[in-house]
Tab-separated table of C-alpha atoms and ligand atoms in Angstrom:
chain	number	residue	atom	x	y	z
A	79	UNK	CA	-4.867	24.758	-33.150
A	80	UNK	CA	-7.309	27.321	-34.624
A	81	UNK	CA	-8.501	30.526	-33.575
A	82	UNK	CA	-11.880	32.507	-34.404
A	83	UNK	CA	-10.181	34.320	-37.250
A	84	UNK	CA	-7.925	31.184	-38.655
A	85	UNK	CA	-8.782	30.231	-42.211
A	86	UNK	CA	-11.097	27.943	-42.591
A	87	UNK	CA	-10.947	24.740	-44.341
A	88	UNK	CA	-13.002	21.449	-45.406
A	89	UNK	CA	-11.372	17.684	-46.300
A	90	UNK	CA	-12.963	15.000	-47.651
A	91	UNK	CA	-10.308	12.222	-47.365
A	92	UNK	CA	-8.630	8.615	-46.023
A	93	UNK	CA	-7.881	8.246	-42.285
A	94	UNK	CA	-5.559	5.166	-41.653
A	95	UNK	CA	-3.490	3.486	-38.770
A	96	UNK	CA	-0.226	3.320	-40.306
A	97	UNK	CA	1.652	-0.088	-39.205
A	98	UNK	CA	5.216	1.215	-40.074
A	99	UNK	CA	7.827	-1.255	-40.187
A	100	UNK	CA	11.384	0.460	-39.860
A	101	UNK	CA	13.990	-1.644	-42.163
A	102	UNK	CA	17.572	-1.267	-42.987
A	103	UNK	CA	15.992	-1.719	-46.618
A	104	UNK	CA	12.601	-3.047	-48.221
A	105	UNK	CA	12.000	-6.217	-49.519
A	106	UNK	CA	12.865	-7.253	-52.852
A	107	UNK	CA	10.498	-9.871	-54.968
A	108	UNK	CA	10.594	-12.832	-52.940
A	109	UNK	CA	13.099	-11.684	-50.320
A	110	UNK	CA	12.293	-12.021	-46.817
A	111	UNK	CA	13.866	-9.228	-44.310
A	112	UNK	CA	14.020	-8.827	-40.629
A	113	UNK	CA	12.194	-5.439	-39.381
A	114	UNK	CA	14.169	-3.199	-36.366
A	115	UNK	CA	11.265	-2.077	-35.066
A	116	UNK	CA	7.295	-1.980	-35.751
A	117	UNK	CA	5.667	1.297	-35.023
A	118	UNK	CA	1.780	1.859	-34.921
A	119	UNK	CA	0.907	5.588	-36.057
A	120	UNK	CA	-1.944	7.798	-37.357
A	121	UNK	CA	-1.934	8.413	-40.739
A	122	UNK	CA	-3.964	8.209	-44.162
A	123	UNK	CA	-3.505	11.232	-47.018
A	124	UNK	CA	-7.013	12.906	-45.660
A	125	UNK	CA	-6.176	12.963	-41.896
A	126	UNK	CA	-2.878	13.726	-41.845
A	127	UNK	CA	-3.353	16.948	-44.731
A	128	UNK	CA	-6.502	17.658	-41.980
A	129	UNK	CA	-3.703	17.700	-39.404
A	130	UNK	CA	-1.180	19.677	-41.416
A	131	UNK	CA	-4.179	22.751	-41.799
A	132	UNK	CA	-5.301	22.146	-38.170
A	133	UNK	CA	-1.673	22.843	-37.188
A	134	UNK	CA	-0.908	25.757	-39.374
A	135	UNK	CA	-3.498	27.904	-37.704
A	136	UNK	CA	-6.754	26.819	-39.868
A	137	UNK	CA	-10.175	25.961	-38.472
A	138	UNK	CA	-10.606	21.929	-40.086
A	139	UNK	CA	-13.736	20.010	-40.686
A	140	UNK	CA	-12.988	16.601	-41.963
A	141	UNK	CA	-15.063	14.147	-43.911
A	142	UNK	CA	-14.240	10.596	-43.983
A	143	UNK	CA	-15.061	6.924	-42.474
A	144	UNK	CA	-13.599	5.063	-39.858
A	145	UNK	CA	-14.859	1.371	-38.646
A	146	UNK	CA	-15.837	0.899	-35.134
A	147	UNK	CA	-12.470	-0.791	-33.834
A	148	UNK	CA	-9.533	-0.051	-31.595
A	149	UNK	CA	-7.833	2.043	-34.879
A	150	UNK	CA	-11.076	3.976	-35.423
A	151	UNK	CA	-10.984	5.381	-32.151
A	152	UNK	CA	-7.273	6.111	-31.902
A	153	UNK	CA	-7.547	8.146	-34.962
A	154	UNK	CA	-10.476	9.969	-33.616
A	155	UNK	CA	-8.909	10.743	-30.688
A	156	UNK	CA	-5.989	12.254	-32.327
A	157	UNK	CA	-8.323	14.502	-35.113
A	158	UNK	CA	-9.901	15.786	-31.119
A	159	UNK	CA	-6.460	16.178	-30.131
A	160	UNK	CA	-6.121	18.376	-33.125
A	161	UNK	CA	-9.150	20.546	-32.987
A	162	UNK	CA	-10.468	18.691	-36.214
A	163	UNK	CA	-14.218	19.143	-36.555
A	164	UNK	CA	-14.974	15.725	-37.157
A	165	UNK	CA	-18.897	15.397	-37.058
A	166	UNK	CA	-18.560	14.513	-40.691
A	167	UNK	CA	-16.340	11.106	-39.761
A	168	UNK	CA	-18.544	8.435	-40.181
A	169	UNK	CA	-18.488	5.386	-38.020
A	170	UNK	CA	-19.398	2.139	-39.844
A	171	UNK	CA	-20.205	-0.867	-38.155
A	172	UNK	CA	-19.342	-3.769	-41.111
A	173	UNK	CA	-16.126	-3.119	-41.760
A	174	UNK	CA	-12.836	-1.870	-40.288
A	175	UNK	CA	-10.657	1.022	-40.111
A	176	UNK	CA	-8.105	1.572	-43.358
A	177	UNK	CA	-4.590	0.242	-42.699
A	178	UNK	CA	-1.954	0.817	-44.589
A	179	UNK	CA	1.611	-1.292	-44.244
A	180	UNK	CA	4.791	0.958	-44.846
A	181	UNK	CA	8.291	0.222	-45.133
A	182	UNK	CA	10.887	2.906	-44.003
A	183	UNK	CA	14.312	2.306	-44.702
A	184	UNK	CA	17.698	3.487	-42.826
A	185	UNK	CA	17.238	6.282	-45.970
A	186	UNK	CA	13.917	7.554	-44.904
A	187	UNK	CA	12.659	6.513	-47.916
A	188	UNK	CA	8.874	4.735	-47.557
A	189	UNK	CA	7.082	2.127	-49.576
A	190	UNK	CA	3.278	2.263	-48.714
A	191	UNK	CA	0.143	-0.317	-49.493
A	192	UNK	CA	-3.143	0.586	-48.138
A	193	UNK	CA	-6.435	-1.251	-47.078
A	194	UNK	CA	-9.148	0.666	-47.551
A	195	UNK	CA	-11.300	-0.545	-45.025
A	196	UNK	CA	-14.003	1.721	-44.644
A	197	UNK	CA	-12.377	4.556	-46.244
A	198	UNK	CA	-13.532	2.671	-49.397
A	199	UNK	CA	-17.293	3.423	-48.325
A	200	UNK	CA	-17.594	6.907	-47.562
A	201	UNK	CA	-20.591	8.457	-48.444
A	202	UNK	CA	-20.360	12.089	-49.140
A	203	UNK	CA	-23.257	13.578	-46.912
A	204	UNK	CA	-24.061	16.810	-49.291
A	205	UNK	CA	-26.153	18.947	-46.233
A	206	UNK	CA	-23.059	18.894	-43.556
A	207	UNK	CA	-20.157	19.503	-46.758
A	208	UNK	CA	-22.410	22.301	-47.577
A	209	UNK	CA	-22.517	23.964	-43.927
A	210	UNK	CA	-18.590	23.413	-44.042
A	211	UNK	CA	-18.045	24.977	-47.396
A	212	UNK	CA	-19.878	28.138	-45.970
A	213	UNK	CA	-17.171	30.821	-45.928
A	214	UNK	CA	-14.168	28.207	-46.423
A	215	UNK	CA	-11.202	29.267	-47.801
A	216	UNK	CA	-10.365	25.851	-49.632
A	217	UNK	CA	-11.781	22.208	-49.985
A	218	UNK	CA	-8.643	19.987	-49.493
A	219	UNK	CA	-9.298	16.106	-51.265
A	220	UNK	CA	-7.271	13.037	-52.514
A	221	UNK	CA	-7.667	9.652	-53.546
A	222	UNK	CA	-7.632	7.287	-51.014
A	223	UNK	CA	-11.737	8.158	-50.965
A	224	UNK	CA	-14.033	6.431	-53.784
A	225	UNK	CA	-13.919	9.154	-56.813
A	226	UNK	CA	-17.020	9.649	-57.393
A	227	UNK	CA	-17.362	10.803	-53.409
A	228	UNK	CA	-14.456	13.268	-54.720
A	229	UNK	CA	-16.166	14.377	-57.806
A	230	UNK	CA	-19.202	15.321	-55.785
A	231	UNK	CA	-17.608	16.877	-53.149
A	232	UNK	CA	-15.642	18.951	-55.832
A	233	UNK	CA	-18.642	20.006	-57.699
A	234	UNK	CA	-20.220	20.946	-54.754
A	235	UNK	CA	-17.337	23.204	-53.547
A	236	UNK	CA	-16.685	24.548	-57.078
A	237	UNK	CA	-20.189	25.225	-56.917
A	238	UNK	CA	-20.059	26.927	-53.873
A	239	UNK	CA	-17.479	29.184	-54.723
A	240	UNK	CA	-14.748	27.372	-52.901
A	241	UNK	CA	-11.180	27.305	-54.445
A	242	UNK	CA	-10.576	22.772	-54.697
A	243	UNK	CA	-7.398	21.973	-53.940
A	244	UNK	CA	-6.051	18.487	-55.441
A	245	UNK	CA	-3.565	16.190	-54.467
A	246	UNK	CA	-4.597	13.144	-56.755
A	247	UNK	CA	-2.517	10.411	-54.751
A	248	UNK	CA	-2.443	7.430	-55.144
A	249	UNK	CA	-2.342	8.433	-58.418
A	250	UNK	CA	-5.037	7.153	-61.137
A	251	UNK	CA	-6.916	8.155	-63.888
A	252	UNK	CA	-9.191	11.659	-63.434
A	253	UNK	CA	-12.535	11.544	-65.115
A	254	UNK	CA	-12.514	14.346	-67.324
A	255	UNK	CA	-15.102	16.324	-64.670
A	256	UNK	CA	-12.846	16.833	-62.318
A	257	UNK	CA	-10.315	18.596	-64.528
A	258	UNK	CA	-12.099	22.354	-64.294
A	259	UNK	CA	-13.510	22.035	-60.885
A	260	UNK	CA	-9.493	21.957	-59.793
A	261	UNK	CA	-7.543	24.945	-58.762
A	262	UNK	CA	-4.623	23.955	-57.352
A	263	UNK	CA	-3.610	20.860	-58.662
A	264	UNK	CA	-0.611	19.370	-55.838
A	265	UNK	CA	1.395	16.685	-57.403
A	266	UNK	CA	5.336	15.055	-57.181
A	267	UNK	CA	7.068	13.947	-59.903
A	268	UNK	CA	5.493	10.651	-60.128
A	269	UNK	CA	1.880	11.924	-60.311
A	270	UNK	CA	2.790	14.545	-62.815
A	271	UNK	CA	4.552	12.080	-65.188
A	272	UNK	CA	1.756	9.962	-64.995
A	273	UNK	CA	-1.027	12.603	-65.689
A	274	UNK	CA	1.225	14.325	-67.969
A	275	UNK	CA	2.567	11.670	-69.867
A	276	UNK	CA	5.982	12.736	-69.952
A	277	UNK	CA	8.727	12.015	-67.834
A	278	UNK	CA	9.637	14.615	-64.616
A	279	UNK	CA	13.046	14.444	-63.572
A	280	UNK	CA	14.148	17.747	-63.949
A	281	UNK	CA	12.887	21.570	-62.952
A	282	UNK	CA	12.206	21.972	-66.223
A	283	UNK	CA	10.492	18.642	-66.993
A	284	UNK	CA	7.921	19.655	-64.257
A	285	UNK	CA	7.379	22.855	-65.228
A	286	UNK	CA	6.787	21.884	-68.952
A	287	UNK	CA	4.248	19.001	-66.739
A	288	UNK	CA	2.711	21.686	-64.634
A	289	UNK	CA	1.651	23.681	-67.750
A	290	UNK	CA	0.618	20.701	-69.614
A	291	UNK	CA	-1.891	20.419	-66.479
A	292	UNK	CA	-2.742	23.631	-66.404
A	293	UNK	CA	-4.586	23.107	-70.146
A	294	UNK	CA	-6.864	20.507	-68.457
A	295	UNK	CA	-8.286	23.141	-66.151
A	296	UNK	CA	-6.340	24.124	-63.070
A	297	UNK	CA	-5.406	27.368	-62.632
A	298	UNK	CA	-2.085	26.520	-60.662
A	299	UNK	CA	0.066	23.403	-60.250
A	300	UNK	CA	2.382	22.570	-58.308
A	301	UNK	CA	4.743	19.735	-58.807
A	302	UNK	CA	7.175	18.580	-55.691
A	303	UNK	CA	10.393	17.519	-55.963
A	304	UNK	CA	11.433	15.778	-52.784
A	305	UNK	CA	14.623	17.003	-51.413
A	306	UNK	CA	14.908	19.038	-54.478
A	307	UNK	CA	12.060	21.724	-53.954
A	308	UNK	CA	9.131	21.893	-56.059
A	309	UNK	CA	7.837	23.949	-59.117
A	310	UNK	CA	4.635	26.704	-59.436
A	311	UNK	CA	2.839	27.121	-62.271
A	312	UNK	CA	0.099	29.555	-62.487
A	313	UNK	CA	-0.836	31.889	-65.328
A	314	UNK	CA	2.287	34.411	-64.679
A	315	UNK	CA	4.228	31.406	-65.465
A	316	UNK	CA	6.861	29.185	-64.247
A	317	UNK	CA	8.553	29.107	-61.272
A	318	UNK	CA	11.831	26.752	-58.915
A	319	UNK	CA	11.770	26.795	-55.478
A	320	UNK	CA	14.855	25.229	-54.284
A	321	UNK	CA	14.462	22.578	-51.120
A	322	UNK	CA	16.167	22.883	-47.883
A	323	UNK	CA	18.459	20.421	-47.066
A	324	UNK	CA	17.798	18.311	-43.725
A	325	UNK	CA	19.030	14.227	-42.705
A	326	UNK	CA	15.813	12.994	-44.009
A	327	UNK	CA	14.825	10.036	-41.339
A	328	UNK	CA	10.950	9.349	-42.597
A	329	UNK	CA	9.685	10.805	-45.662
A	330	UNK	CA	6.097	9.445	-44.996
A	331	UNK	CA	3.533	12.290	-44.841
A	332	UNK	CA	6.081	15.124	-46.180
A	333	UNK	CA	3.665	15.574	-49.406
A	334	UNK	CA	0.462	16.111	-46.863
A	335	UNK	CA	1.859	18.079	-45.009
A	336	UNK	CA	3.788	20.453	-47.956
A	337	UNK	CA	-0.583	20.258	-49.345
A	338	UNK	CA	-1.547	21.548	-45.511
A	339	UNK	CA	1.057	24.447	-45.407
A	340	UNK	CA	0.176	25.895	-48.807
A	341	UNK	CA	-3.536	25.050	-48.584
A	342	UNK	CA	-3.605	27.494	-45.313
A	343	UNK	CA	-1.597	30.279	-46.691
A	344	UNK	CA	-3.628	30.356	-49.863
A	345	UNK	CA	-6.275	30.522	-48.106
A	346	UNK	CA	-5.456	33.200	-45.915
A	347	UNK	CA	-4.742	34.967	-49.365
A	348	UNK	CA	-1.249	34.859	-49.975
A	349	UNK	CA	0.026	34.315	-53.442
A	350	UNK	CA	0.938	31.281	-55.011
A	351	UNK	CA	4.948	31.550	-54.387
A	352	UNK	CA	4.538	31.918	-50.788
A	353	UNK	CA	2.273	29.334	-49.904
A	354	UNK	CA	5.274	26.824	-52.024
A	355	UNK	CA	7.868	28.505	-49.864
A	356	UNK	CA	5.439	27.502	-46.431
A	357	UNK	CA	5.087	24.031	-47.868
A	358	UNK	CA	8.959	23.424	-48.223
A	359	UNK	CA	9.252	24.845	-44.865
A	360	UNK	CA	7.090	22.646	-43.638
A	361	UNK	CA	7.908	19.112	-44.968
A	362	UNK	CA	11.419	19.677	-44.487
A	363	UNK	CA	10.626	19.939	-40.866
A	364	UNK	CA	8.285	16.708	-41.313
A	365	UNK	CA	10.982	14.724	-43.035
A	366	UNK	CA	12.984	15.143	-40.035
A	367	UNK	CA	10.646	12.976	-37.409
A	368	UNK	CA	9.378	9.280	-37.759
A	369	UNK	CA	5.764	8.437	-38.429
A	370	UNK	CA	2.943	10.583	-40.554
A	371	UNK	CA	0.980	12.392	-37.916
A	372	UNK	CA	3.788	13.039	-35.301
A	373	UNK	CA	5.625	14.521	-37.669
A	374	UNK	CA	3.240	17.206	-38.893
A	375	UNK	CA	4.904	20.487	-37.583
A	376	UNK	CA	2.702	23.310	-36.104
A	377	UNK	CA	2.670	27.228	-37.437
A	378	UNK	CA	5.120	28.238	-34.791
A	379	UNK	CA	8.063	25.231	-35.676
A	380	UNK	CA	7.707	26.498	-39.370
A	381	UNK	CA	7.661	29.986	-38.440
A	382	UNK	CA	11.530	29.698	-36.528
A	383	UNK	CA	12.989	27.351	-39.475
A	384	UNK	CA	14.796	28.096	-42.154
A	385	UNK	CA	13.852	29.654	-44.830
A	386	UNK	CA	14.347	28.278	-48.216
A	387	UNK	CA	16.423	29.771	-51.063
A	388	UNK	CA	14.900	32.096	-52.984
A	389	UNK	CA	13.357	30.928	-56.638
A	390	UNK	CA	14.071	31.871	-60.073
A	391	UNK	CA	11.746	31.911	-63.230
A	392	UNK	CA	11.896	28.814	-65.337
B	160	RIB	O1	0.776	10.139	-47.390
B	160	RIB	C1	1.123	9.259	-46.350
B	160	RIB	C2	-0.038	8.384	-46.003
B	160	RIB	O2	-0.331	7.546	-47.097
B	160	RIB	C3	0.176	7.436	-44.864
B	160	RIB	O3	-0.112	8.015	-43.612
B	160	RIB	C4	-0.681	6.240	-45.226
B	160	RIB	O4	-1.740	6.032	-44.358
B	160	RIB	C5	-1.156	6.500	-46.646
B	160	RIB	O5	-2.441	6.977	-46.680
């Protein structure tokens, strides 16, 4: 939902159908398992952090590529659903929509492989990221996109004036340009070992991560923590933010939609700590429902849950 004076916001990101298959537990190497159920959902990293903005109150404008198939127009009828702006969704006609197969155990823990489909051809189309970057509060990207589509689109925001906010999943290599175009760097333990190159299993660990990842260029990082909350870093230091604890029945889509909450409240101006305390609020909700999209809660279902426990310095 968005009104005329919601924050405004541009993605450049994946849009998948999501074929979840809901399992007591996940294959092992050559073990074969019986599914209870087979679910198809709307979901890739870029339209389901568009979602999480759309439904915290900002005004979205996506960028991505769909194919021209039963999928592509499910997905585009749920980004309409939304609100989403999605003029800058290209269509393409030789190839098909991304997929991506996930496992979700009795845990709620996922397992997720992606097609790319056409998300692996988007063209960044400079003129309409431009018009969208025009008084934006924050350009939202991952890296289900090609990166150098993501570089550009960063160099153009950074350019622009346009705080980039990074959630570099699934995780990979950054070329060394996108380092200082970042400002909020949005990664969970796994991503922050890996760009880090130390291991994150404790508060501490991911705060000594987050700084490590500041030096590269990013004015603030934030590391999640699953059930366990999630750590800010920003120049004033280090900071825990204890999780709230729900029965977990899906985690799929809890990390885009944490990115969505604190995207929107940093760009509506609030400081760094708040927009981590919105994010918690916000995937623990998520965490609670099946599927990526569906799960995405609006403004007004974060607004009447709980709120987390209050943080300490690291
Ligand atoms: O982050 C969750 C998403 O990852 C899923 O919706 C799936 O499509 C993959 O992109």
């Amino acid at each position: 939902m968005s009104t005329t004076n919601a924050p405004r916001i541009a993605v450049v990101g994946s849009l998948n159908m999501d074929l979840v298959l809901q399992v007591q537990h996940a294959p092992g190497p050559g073990e074969t398992v019986l599914a209870d159920a087979l679910h198809l959902v709307s979901g890739g990293k870029g339209g389901n952090q568009a979602v999480a903005c759309a439904r915290q109150g900002a005004q979205v404008a996506l960028f991505g590529r769909l194919g021209n198939d039963g999928y592509g127009h499910t997905l585009r009828a749920g980004l309409d659903a939304d609100g989403i702006d999605h003029r800058g969704v290209q269509t393409d006609a030789e190839t098909t929509t991304g997929v991506a197969a996930i496992t979700v155990e009795a845990t709620g823990q996922n397992r997720i492989v992606v097609v790319p489909g056409a998300n692996g051809r988007f063209v960044l189309d400079p003129v309409a990221l431009g018009a969208a970057l025009e008084g934006a509060g924050g350009l939202v990207v991952q890296l289900e996109t090609p990166m150098p589509q993501v570089v550009a689109a960063a160099q153009q925001a950074h350019a622009a004036g346009c705080p980039v906010v990074l959630n570099p999943s699934p995780i990979q290599p950054l070329p060394d340009a996108l380092w200082p175009l970042v400002h909020t760097l949005v990664v969970n333990e796994v991503e922050a070992a890996a760009l880090a190159g130390v291991a994150v299993a404790t508060p501490q660990d991911a705060a000594a991560a987050a700084q490590a990842l500041r030096g590269r260029g990013p004015a603030q990082v934030v590391v999640t923590l699953g059930a366990a909350g999630a750590v800010a870093a920003d120049a004033a230091g280090c900071r825990y933010h204890p999780g709230l604890a729900v029965q977990a029945v899906d985690t799929t889509a809890a990390g885009d939609t944490f990115l969505g909450a604190l995207a929107v409240a940093l760009a509506r101006g609030e400081p760094l700590d708040a927009g981590v305390r919105e994010g918690i609020r916000a995937s623990a909700l998520c965490v609670t429902q099946p599927g990526a999209q569906p799960s995405i809660p609006t403004r007004a279902a974060v607004a009447q849950s709980p709120q987390p426990p209050a943080w300490s310095p690291l």
